[in-house]
The first five atom37 places (N, CA, C, CB, O) and aatype in JSON, in Angstrom:
{
  "aatype": [12, 11, 10, 10, 2, 9, 2, 18, 9, 14, 7, 11, 6, 9, 11, 0, 10, 7, 10, 19, 11, 7, 16, 9, 19, 5, 15, 11, 2, 9, 7, 11, 3, 13, 12, 0, 7, 12, 11, 16, 13, 19, 7, 7, 6, 9, 19, 7, 18, 16, 6, 12, 9, 2, 6, 0, 1, 5, 9, 0, 16, 11, 1, 12, 19, 3, 6, 0, 6, 0, 10, 7, 0, 3, 0, 19, 9, 2, 9, 1, 18, 7, 15, 15, 15, 19, 12, 5, 15, 0, 0, 6, 19, 19, 19, 18, 7, 16, 0, 19, 11, 9, 16, 7, 3, 1],
  "atom_mask": [
    [1, 1, 1, 1, 1],
    [1, 1, 1, 1, 1],
    [1, 1, 1, 1, 1],
    [1, 1, 1, 1, 1],
    [1, 1, 1, 1, 1],
    [1, 1, 1, 1, 1],
    [1, 1, 1, 1, 1],
    [1, 1, 1, 1, 1],
    [1, 1, 1, 1, 1],
    [1, 1, 1, 1, 1],
    [1, 1, 1, 0, 1],
    [1, 1, 1, 1, 1],
    [1, 1, 1, 1, 1],
    [1, 1, 1, 1, 1],
    [1, 1, 1, 1, 1],
    [1, 1, 1, 1, 1],
    [1, 1, 1, 1, 1],
    [1, 1, 1, 0, 1],
    [1, 1, 1, 1, 1],
    [1, 1, 1, 1, 1],
    [1, 1, 1, 1, 1],
    [1, 1, 1, 0, 1],
    [1, 1, 1, 1, 1],
    [1, 1, 1, 1, 1],
    [1, 1, 1, 1, 1],
    [1, 1, 1, 1, 1],
    [1, 1, 1, 1, 1],
    [1, 1, 1, 1, 1],
    [1, 1, 1, 1, 1],
    [1, 1, 1, 1, 1],
    [1, 1, 1, 0, 1],
    [1, 1, 1, 1, 1],
    [1, 1, 1, 1, 1],
    [1, 1, 1, 1, 1],
    [1, 1, 1, 1, 1],
    [1, 1, 1, 1, 1],
    [1, 1, 1, 0, 1],
    [1, 1, 1, 1, 1],
    [1, 1, 1, 1, 1],
    [1, 1, 1, 1, 1],
    [1, 1, 1, 1, 1],
    [1, 1, 1, 1, 1],
    [1, 1, 1, 0, 1],
    [1, 1, 1, 0, 1],
    [1, 1, 1, 1, 1],
    [1, 1, 1, 1, 1],
    [1, 1, 1, 1, 1],
    [1, 1, 1, 0, 1],
    [1, 1, 1, 1, 1],
    [1, 1, 1, 1, 1],
    [1, 1, 1, 1, 1],
    [1, 1, 1, 1, 1],
    [1, 1, 1, 1, 1],
    [1, 1, 1, 1, 1],
    [1, 1, 1, 1, 1],
    [1, 1, 1, 1, 1],
    [1, 1, 1, 1, 1],
    [1, 1, 1, 1, 1],
    [1, 1, 1, 1, 1],
    [1, 1, 1, 1, 1],
    [1, 1, 1, 1, 1],
    [1, 1, 1, 1, 1],
    [1, 1, 1, 1, 1],
    [1, 1, 1, 1, 1],
    [1, 1, 1, 1, 1],
    [1, 1, 1, 1, 1],
    [1, 1, 1, 1, 1],
    [1, 1, 1, 1, 1],
    [1, 1, 1, 1, 1],
    [1, 1, 1, 1, 1],
    [1, 1, 1, 1, 1],
    [1, 1, 1, 0, 1],
    [1, 1, 1, 1, 1],
    [1, 1, 1, 1, 1],
    [1, 1, 1, 1, 1],
    [1, 1, 1, 1, 1],
    [1, 1, 1, 1, 1],
    [1, 1, 1, 1, 1],
    [1, 1, 1, 1, 1],
    [1, 1, 1, 1, 1],
    [1, 1, 1, 1, 1],
    [1, 1, 1, 0, 1],
    [1, 1, 1, 1, 1],
    [1, 1, 1, 1, 1],
    [1, 1, 1, 1, 1],
    [1, 1, 1, 1, 1],
    [1, 1, 1, 1, 1],
    [1, 1, 1, 1, 1],
    [1, 1, 1, 1, 1],
    [1, 1, 1, 1, 1],
    [1, 1, 1, 1, 1],
    [1, 1, 1, 1, 1],
    [1, 1, 1, 1, 1],
    [1, 1, 1, 1, 1],
    [1, 1, 1, 1, 1],
    [1, 1, 1, 1, 1],
    [1, 1, 1, 0, 1],
    [1, 1, 1, 1, 1],
    [1, 1, 1, 1, 1],
    [1, 1, 1, 1, 1],
    [1, 1, 1, 1, 1],
    [1, 1, 1, 1, 1],
    [1, 1, 1, 1, 1],
    [1, 1, 1, 0, 1],
    [1, 1, 1, 1, 1],
    [1, 1, 1, 1, 1]
  ],
  "atom_positions": [
    [[5.37, 14.43, 0.1], [6.13, 13.2, 0.25], [6.18, 12.5, -1.1], [5.5, 12.27, 1.34], [5.15, 12.15, -1.67]],
    [[7.39, 12.3, -1.6], [7.57, 11.54, -2.84], [7.49, 10.05, -2.53], [8.93, 11.89, -3.52], [8.06, 9.59, -1.54]],
    [[6.79, 9.32, -3.37], [6.67, 7.87, -3.23], [7.12, 7.24, -4.55], [5.2, 7.43, -2.86], [6.5, 7.47, -5.59]],
    [[8.2, 6.45, -4.5], [8.78, 5.87, -5.71], [9.05, 4.38, -5.52], [10.08, 6.59, -6.08], [9.39, 3.94, -4.43]],
    [[8.89, 3.61, -6.6], [9.24, 2.2, -6.48], [10.58, 1.9, -7.17], [8.14, 1.33, -7.09], [10.83, 0.77, -7.58]],
    [[11.43, 2.91, -7.29], [12.81, 2.74, -7.71], [13.69, 3.04, -6.51], [13.17, 3.67, -8.92], [13.22, 3.63, -5.54]],
    [[14.96, 2.63, -6.55], [15.79, 2.75, -5.35], [16.66, 4.01, -5.31], [16.67, 1.55, -5.24], [17.7, 4.03, -4.66]],
    [[16.22, 5.06, -6.02], [16.92, 6.34, -5.99], [15.92, 7.44, -6.39], [18.17, 6.34, -6.94], [14.81, 7.15, -6.84]],
    [[16.33, 8.68, -6.21], [15.53, 9.81, -6.68], [16.36, 10.49, -7.76], [15.15, 10.81, -5.51], [17.43, 11.02, -7.46]],
    [[15.9, 10.47, -9.0], [16.7, 11.02, -10.09], [17.19, 12.44, -9.8], [15.88, 11.02, -11.37], [16.4, 13.33, -9.46]],
    [[18.5, 12.64, -9.94], [19.1, 13.96, -9.77], [19.29, 14.4, -8.33], [0.0, 0.0, 0.0], [19.68, 15.54, -8.09]],
    [[19.03, 13.52, -7.37], [19.12, 13.91, -5.95], [20.06, 12.99, -5.18], [17.73, 13.9, -5.31], [20.14, 11.8, -5.46]],
    [[20.75, 13.55, -4.22], [21.51, 12.78, -3.24], [20.57, 12.5, -2.08], [22.82, 13.56, -2.76], [19.79, 13.36, -1.68]],
    [[20.64, 11.29, -1.55], [19.73, 10.93, -0.46], [20.48, 10.23, 0.66], [18.61, 10.03, -0.99], [21.56, 9.67, 0.47]],
    [[19.87, 10.27, 1.84], [20.37, 9.54, 3.01], [19.25, 8.63, 3.49], [20.85, 10.53, 4.15], [18.13, 9.09, 3.75]],
    [[19.54, 7.33, 3.6], [18.54, 6.38, 4.07], [18.28, 6.57, 5.56], [18.99, 4.93, 3.79], [19.21, 6.67, 6.35]],
    [[17.0, 6.62, 5.93], [16.61, 6.77, 7.33], [16.11, 5.47, 7.94], [15.54, 7.82, 7.45], [16.13, 5.32, 9.16]],
    [[15.66, 4.54, 7.12], [15.19, 3.26, 7.64], [13.97, 2.74, 6.91], [0.0, 0.0, 0.0], [13.36, 3.42, 6.09]],
    [[13.64, 1.51, 7.25], [12.48, 0.83, 6.69], [11.2, 1.39, 7.31], [12.57, -0.69, 6.91], [11.12, 1.58, 8.52]],
    [[10.22, 1.64, 6.48], [8.9, 2.05, 6.95], [7.87, 1.14, 6.31], [8.61, 3.56, 6.62], [8.06, 0.64, 5.2]],
    [[6.76, 0.93, 7.02], [5.73, 0.03, 6.51], [4.36, 0.47, 6.98], [6.0, -1.39, 6.94], [4.21, 1.24, 7.92]],
    [[3.37, -0.05, 6.29], [1.98, 0.16, 6.67], [1.24, -1.13, 6.41], [0.0, 0.0, 0.0], [1.47, -1.78, 5.39]],
    [[0.37, -1.51, 7.31], [-0.41, -2.73, 7.13], [-1.86, -2.49, 7.53], [0.19, -3.89, 7.95], [-2.18, -1.59, 8.3]],
    [[-2.71, -3.32, 6.97], [-4.13, -3.32, 7.35], [-4.69, -4.7, 7.05], [-4.93, -2.19, 6.59], [-4.33, -5.33, 6.05]],
    [[-5.56, -5.15, 7.91], [-6.35, -6.35, 7.64], [-7.78, -5.87, 7.48], [-6.2, -7.45, 8.79], [-8.37, -5.33, 8.42]],
    [[-8.33, -6.06, 6.3], [-9.66, -5.55, 5.98], [-10.6, -6.73, 5.79], [-9.62, -4.66, 4.7], [-10.29, -7.68, 5.08]],
    [[-11.76, -6.65, 6.42], [-12.74, -7.72, 6.26], [-13.73, -7.35, 5.17], [-13.48, -8.0, 7.58], [-13.93, -6.18, 4.85]],
    [[-14.35, -8.37, 4.62], [-15.33, -8.18, 3.57], [-16.69, -7.91, 4.19], [-15.39, -9.42, 2.64], [-17.05, -8.49, 5.22]],
    [[-17.43, -7.03, 3.57], [-18.8, -6.76, 3.97], [-19.65, -7.96, 3.6], [-19.33, -5.46, 3.3], [-19.58, -8.45, 2.47]],
    [[-20.44, -8.44, 4.53], [-21.23, -9.66, 4.29], [-22.15, -9.51, 3.08], [-22.05, -10.0, 5.53], [-22.36, -10.48, 2.35]],
    [[-22.7, -8.33, 2.87], [-23.55, -8.1, 1.7], [-22.75, -8.17, 0.41], [0.0, 0.0, 0.0], [-23.2, -8.76, -0.57]],
    [[-21.55, -7.57, 0.41], [-20.69, -7.64, -0.77], [-20.21, -9.07, -1.0], [-19.5, -6.69, -0.62], [-20.06, -9.5, -2.14]],
    [[-19.97, -9.79, 0.09], [-19.51, -11.18, -0.03], [-20.59, -12.02, -0.71], [-19.17, -11.76, 1.37], [-20.28, -12.85, -1.57]],
    [[-21.84, -11.81, -0.34], [-22.94, -12.54, -0.97], [-23.04, -12.2, -2.46], [-24.28, -12.21, -0.27], [-23.19, -13.09, -3.29]],
    [[-22.95, -10.9, -2.78], [-23.04, -10.47, -4.17], [-21.86, -11.0, -4.98], [-23.11, -8.94, -4.27], [-22.01, -11.36, -6.15]],
    [[-20.67, -11.06, -4.36], [-19.5, -11.59, -5.05], [-19.71, -13.06, -5.38], [-18.23, -11.41, -4.18], [-19.34, -13.53, -6.46]],
    [[-20.31, -13.79, -4.46], [-20.62, -15.2, -4.71], [-21.55, -15.36, -5.88], [0.0, 0.0, 0.0], [-21.41, -16.29, -6.68]],
    [[-22.51, -14.46, -6.0], [-23.44, -14.51, -7.12], [-22.72, -14.18, -8.43], [-24.61, -13.53, -6.89], [-23.04, -14.74, -9.48]],
    [[-21.75, -13.26, -8.36], [-21.02, -12.83, -9.56], [-20.19, -13.97, -10.15], [-20.11, -11.64, -9.22], [-19.94, -14.0, -11.35]],
    [[-19.76, -14.9, -9.31], [-18.95, -16.0, -9.82], [-19.72, -16.88, -10.81], [-18.45, -16.85, -8.66], [-19.11, -17.61, -11.59]],
    [[-21.02, -16.82, -10.78], [-21.82, -17.62, -11.72], [-21.77, -17.04, -13.14], [-23.27, -17.69, -11.25], [-21.82, -17.78, -14.12]],
    [[-21.67, -15.71, -13.24], [-21.7, -15.07, -14.56], [-20.35, -14.55, -15.02], [-22.69, -13.94, -14.55], [-20.17, -14.25, -16.2]],
    [[-19.38, -14.43, -14.1], [-18.05, -13.95, -14.46], [-17.96, -12.43, -14.44], [0.0, 0.0, 0.0], [-18.97, -11.74, -14.32]],
    [[-16.75, -11.94, -14.57], [-16.51, -10.5, -14.6], [-15.88, -10.0, -13.32], [0.0, 0.0, 0.0], [-15.67, -10.76, -12.37]],
    [[-15.59, -8.72, -13.3], [-14.96, -8.09, -12.15], [-15.89, -8.08, -10.95], [-14.52, -6.66, -12.49], [-17.1, -7.85, -11.09]],
    [[-15.34, -8.34, -9.79], [-16.1, -8.24, -8.55], [-15.77, -6.88, -7.95], [-15.76, -9.43, -7.54], [-14.82, -6.73, -7.18]],
    [[-16.56, -5.9, -8.32], [-16.29, -4.5, -8.01], [-16.16, -4.25, -6.51], [-17.39, -3.62, -8.59], [-15.3, -3.48, -6.09]],
    [[-16.99, -4.89, -5.71], [-16.94, -4.69, -4.26], [-15.57, -5.07, -3.69], [0.0, 0.0, 0.0], [-15.06, -4.38, -2.82]],
    [[-14.99, -6.16, -4.19], [-13.67, -6.59, -3.72], [-12.58, -5.65, -4.23], [-13.37, -8.02, -4.17], [-11.64, -5.34, -3.5]],
    [[-12.71, -5.21, -5.46], [-11.75, -4.25, -6.02], [-11.73, -2.99, -5.17], [-12.09, -3.92, -7.48], [-10.66, -2.47, -4.84]],
    [[-12.91, -2.49, -4.83], [-13.0, -1.29, -4.0], [-12.39, -1.53, -2.62], [-14.47, -0.84, -3.85], [-11.69, -0.67, -2.09]],
    [[-12.65, -2.71, -2.04], [-12.12, -3.04, -0.72], [-10.59, -3.05, -0.73], [-12.65, -4.39, -0.25], [-9.96, -2.49, 0.16]],
    [[-9.99, -3.68, -1.74], [-8.53, -3.76, -1.82], [-7.93, -2.38, -2.09], [-8.11, -4.75, -2.9], [-6.9, -2.04, -1.51]],
    [[-8.55, -1.59, -2.95], [-8.06, -0.23, -3.21], [-8.08, 0.61, -1.94], [-8.9, 0.45, -4.3], [-7.13, 1.33, -1.66]],
    [[-9.16, 0.51, -1.17], [-9.26, 1.25, 0.09], [-8.19, 0.77, 1.08], [-10.67, 1.09, 0.7], [-7.56, 1.58, 1.76]],
    [[-7.99, -0.53, 1.15], [-6.97, -1.07, 2.05], [-5.58, -0.6, 1.65], [-7.01, -2.61, 2.05], [-4.77, -0.27, 2.52]],
    [[-5.28, -0.55, 0.35], [-3.97, -0.05, -0.12], [-3.77, 1.41, 0.28], [-3.84, -0.19, -1.65], [-2.69, 1.8, 0.71]],
    [[-4.83, 2.21, 0.14], [-4.72, 3.63, 0.5], [-4.44, 3.79, 1.99], [-6.01, 4.37, 0.12], [-3.61, 4.62, 2.37]],
    [[-5.11, 3.03, 2.82], [-4.91, 3.11, 4.27], [-3.51, 2.66, 4.63], [-5.96, 2.26, 5.02], [-2.83, 3.31, 5.42]],
    [[-3.06, 1.54, 4.06], [-1.71, 1.03, 4.35], [-0.65, 2.04, 3.9], [-1.49, -0.33, 3.64], [0.33, 2.26, 4.61]],
    [[-0.85, 2.65, 2.73], [0.11, 3.64, 2.23], [0.16, 4.85, 3.16], [-0.26, 4.09, 0.81], [1.24, 5.37, 3.45]],
    [[-0.99, 5.29, 3.63], [-1.04, 6.44, 4.57], [-0.27, 6.1, 5.84], [-2.51, 6.81, 4.92], [0.46, 6.95, 6.37]],
    [[-0.42, 4.89, 6.34], [0.3, 4.49, 7.56], [1.81, 4.47, 7.33], [-0.19, 3.1, 8.03], [2.58, 4.85, 8.2]],
    [[2.23, 4.01, 6.14], [3.65, 4.02, 5.81], [4.17, 5.45, 5.74], [3.9, 3.28, 4.48], [5.24, 5.75, 6.27]],
    [[3.43, 6.33, 5.09], [3.83, 7.73, 4.97], [3.91, 8.38, 6.35], [2.83, 8.5, 4.08], [4.83, 9.16, 6.61]],
    [[2.98, 8.07, 7.23], [3.01, 8.61, 8.6], [4.3, 8.2, 9.31], [1.78, 8.12, 9.39], [4.91, 9.01, 10.0]],
    [[4.71, 6.93, 9.14], [5.98, 6.47, 9.74], [7.16, 7.22, 9.16], [6.17, 4.95, 9.52], [8.06, 7.62, 9.89]],
    [[7.15, 7.43, 7.84], [8.24, 8.14, 7.18], [8.32, 9.59, 7.66], [8.06, 8.1, 5.66], [9.4, 10.11, 7.92]],
    [[7.17, 10.24, 7.77], [7.15, 11.63, 8.26], [7.68, 11.72, 9.68], [5.72, 12.2, 8.19], [8.36, 12.69, 10.02]],
    [[7.37, 10.73, 10.51], [7.86, 10.72, 11.89], [9.4, 10.63, 11.94], [7.24, 9.55, 12.66], [10.01, 11.09, 12.9]],
    [[10.0, 10.05, 10.91], [11.46, 9.97, 10.83], [12.08, 11.21, 10.19], [11.87, 8.73, 10.04], [13.3, 11.35, 10.15]],
    [[11.24, 12.12, 9.69], [11.73, 13.32, 9.02], [12.06, 13.1, 7.55], [0.0, 0.0, 0.0], [12.85, 13.85, 6.98]],
    [[11.46, 12.09, 6.94], [11.75, 11.76, 5.55], [11.11, 12.73, 4.57], [11.28, 10.35, 5.24], [10.07, 13.34, 4.84]],
    [[11.76, 12.86, 3.43], [11.22, 13.63, 2.3], [10.58, 12.72, 1.27], [12.32, 14.46, 1.65], [9.77, 13.16, 0.46]],
    [[10.95, 11.43, 1.32], [10.46, 10.49, 0.32], [10.56, 9.07, 0.85], [11.26, 10.62, -1.0], [11.26, 8.8, 1.83]],
    [[9.83, 8.17, 0.19], [9.96, 6.74, 0.43], [10.28, 6.12, -0.92], [8.64, 6.11, 1.09], [9.55, 6.31, -1.9]],
    [[11.38, 5.37, -0.97], [11.8, 4.75, -2.22], [11.71, 3.23, -2.12], [13.22, 5.17, -2.58], [11.56, 2.67, -1.03]],
    [[11.79, 2.59, -3.27], [11.76, 1.12, -3.37], [10.5, 0.54, -2.71], [13.02, 0.53, -2.71], [10.57, -0.46, -1.99]],
    [[9.37, 1.16, -2.98], [8.09, 0.76, -2.38], [7.61, -0.55, -2.99], [7.03, 1.86, -2.56], [7.67, -0.76, -4.21]],
    [[7.12, -1.43, -2.13], [6.57, -2.71, -2.55], [5.25, -2.97, -1.81], [7.58, -3.86, -2.29], [5.1, -2.62, -0.64]],
    [[4.33, -3.58, -2.51], [3.04, -3.96, -1.93], [2.92, -5.48, -1.91], [1.86, -3.33, -2.74], [3.49, -6.17, -2.75]],
    [[2.19, -5.97, -0.94], [1.87, -7.39, -0.88], [0.49, -7.56, -0.28], [0.0, 0.0, 0.0], [-0.01, -6.67, 0.41]],
    [[-0.11, -8.7, -0.56], [-1.42, -8.98, 0.04], [-1.54, -10.48, 0.25], [-2.58, -8.45, -0.85], [-0.91, -11.29, -0.44]],
    [[-2.35, -10.82, 1.21], [-2.61, -12.23, 1.49], [-3.96, -12.37, 2.16], [-1.49, -12.83, 2.37], [-4.51, -11.42, 2.71]],
    [[-4.47, -13.56, 2.1], [-5.72, -13.87, 2.78], [-5.39, -14.3, 4.2], [-6.52, -14.98, 2.03], [-4.63, -15.24, 4.4]],
    [[-5.95, -13.61, 5.17], [-5.69, -13.91, 6.58], [-6.64, -14.99, 7.06], [-5.82, -12.65, 7.44], [-6.27, -15.88, 7.82]],
    [[-7.87, -14.9, 6.61], [-8.89, -15.9, 6.89], [-9.9, -15.82, 5.76], [-9.57, -15.67, 8.3], [-9.73, -15.01, 4.84]],
    [[-10.91, -16.61, 5.8], [-11.84, -16.68, 4.67], [-12.47, -15.33, 4.32], [-12.92, -17.68, 4.96], [-12.75, -15.06, 3.15]],
    [[-12.69, -14.49, 5.3], [-13.39, -13.23, 5.02], [-12.55, -11.98, 5.26], [-14.64, -13.16, 5.85], [-13.11, -10.9, 5.46]],
    [[-11.21, -12.11, 5.25], [-10.37, -10.95, 5.49], [-9.08, -11.05, 4.69], [-10.06, -10.8, 6.98], [-8.54, -12.13, 4.48]],
    [[-8.59, -9.9, 4.24], [-7.35, -9.83, 3.48], [-6.42, -8.83, 4.14], [-7.62, -9.43, 2.0], [-6.85, -7.8, 4.67]],
    [[-5.12, -9.14, 4.11], [-4.1, -8.23, 4.62], [-3.43, -7.56, 3.44], [-3.05, -8.99, 5.51], [-3.14, -8.2, 2.43]],
    [[-3.18, -6.27, 3.58], [-2.39, -5.52, 2.61], [-1.23, -4.92, 3.38], [-3.23, -4.41, 1.87], [-1.42, -4.31, 4.43]],
    [[-0.02, -5.1, 2.84], [1.18, -4.54, 3.45], [1.93, -3.75, 2.38], [2.08, -5.66, 4.07], [2.0, -4.16, 1.22]],
    [[2.49, -2.62, 2.78], [3.32, -1.81, 1.9], [4.56, -1.43, 2.71], [2.55, -0.53, 1.37], [4.48, -1.13, 3.9]],
    [[5.71, -1.45, 2.05], [6.95, -1.1, 2.74], [7.92, -0.46, 1.77], [7.58, -2.33, 3.41], [7.83, -0.66, 0.56]],
    [[8.85, 0.29, 2.31], [9.87, 0.94, 1.51], [10.93, 1.55, 2.42], [0.0, 0.0, 0.0], [10.9, 1.36, 3.63]],
    [[11.86, 2.26, 1.81], [12.94, 2.91, 2.55], [12.67, 4.4, 2.64], [14.31, 2.65, 1.88], [12.55, 5.08, 1.62]],
    [[12.58, 4.91, 3.86], [12.41, 6.35, 4.09], [13.76, 7.01, 3.85], [11.87, 6.65, 5.53], [14.79, 6.54, 4.34]],
    [[13.76, 8.11, 3.1], [15.0, 8.83, 2.81], [14.84, 10.33, 3.02], [15.46, 8.56, 1.38], [13.74, 10.88, 2.94]],
    [[15.97, 10.96, 3.28], [16.06, 12.42, 3.38], [16.84, 12.89, 2.16], [16.75, 12.89, 4.73], [17.92, 12.36, 1.88]],
    [[16.32, 13.87, 1.44], [17.03, 14.43, 0.3], [18.09, 15.38, 0.85], [16.05, 15.16, -0.69], [17.78, 16.32, 1.58]],
    [[19.37, 15.11, 0.49], [20.49, 15.9, 1.04], [21.06, 16.89, 0.05], [21.59, 14.98, 1.51], [21.85, 17.75, 0.43]],
    [[20.68, 16.79, -1.21], [21.19, 17.74, -2.21], [20.96, 17.25, -3.61], [0.0, 0.0, 0.0], [20.33, 16.21, -3.84]],
    [[21.49, 18.03, -4.56], [21.37, 17.69, -5.98], [22.64, 16.99, -6.44], [21.11, 18.96, -6.84], [23.71, 17.2, -5.86]],
    [[22.52, 16.18, -7.46], [23.69, 15.53, -8.07], [24.26, 16.39, -9.15], [23.32, 14.17, -8.63], [25.24, 16.02, -9.78]]
  ]
}
């Protein structure tokens, strides 16, 4: 499955199949949350949160790809990611794009 954040596939003719998306709401581990609070005193990257968001992006992307495969897509184009805080201890990650079928070469 090709995943692109441009709205075409270079050298290919495509047919749009529809919007596909993946979402996840991931909560913070209470131990990591405590350590993150401690990290704010000294500064620097909060590795536990970085890992949490990376894992959430991977899960959301997999869910989007699963939707695209169910439509018979060869690729997802114009992919966009977003995130927001749902509550104090949880973040939502959403990814969406257009599922397409490659119909030939240009």
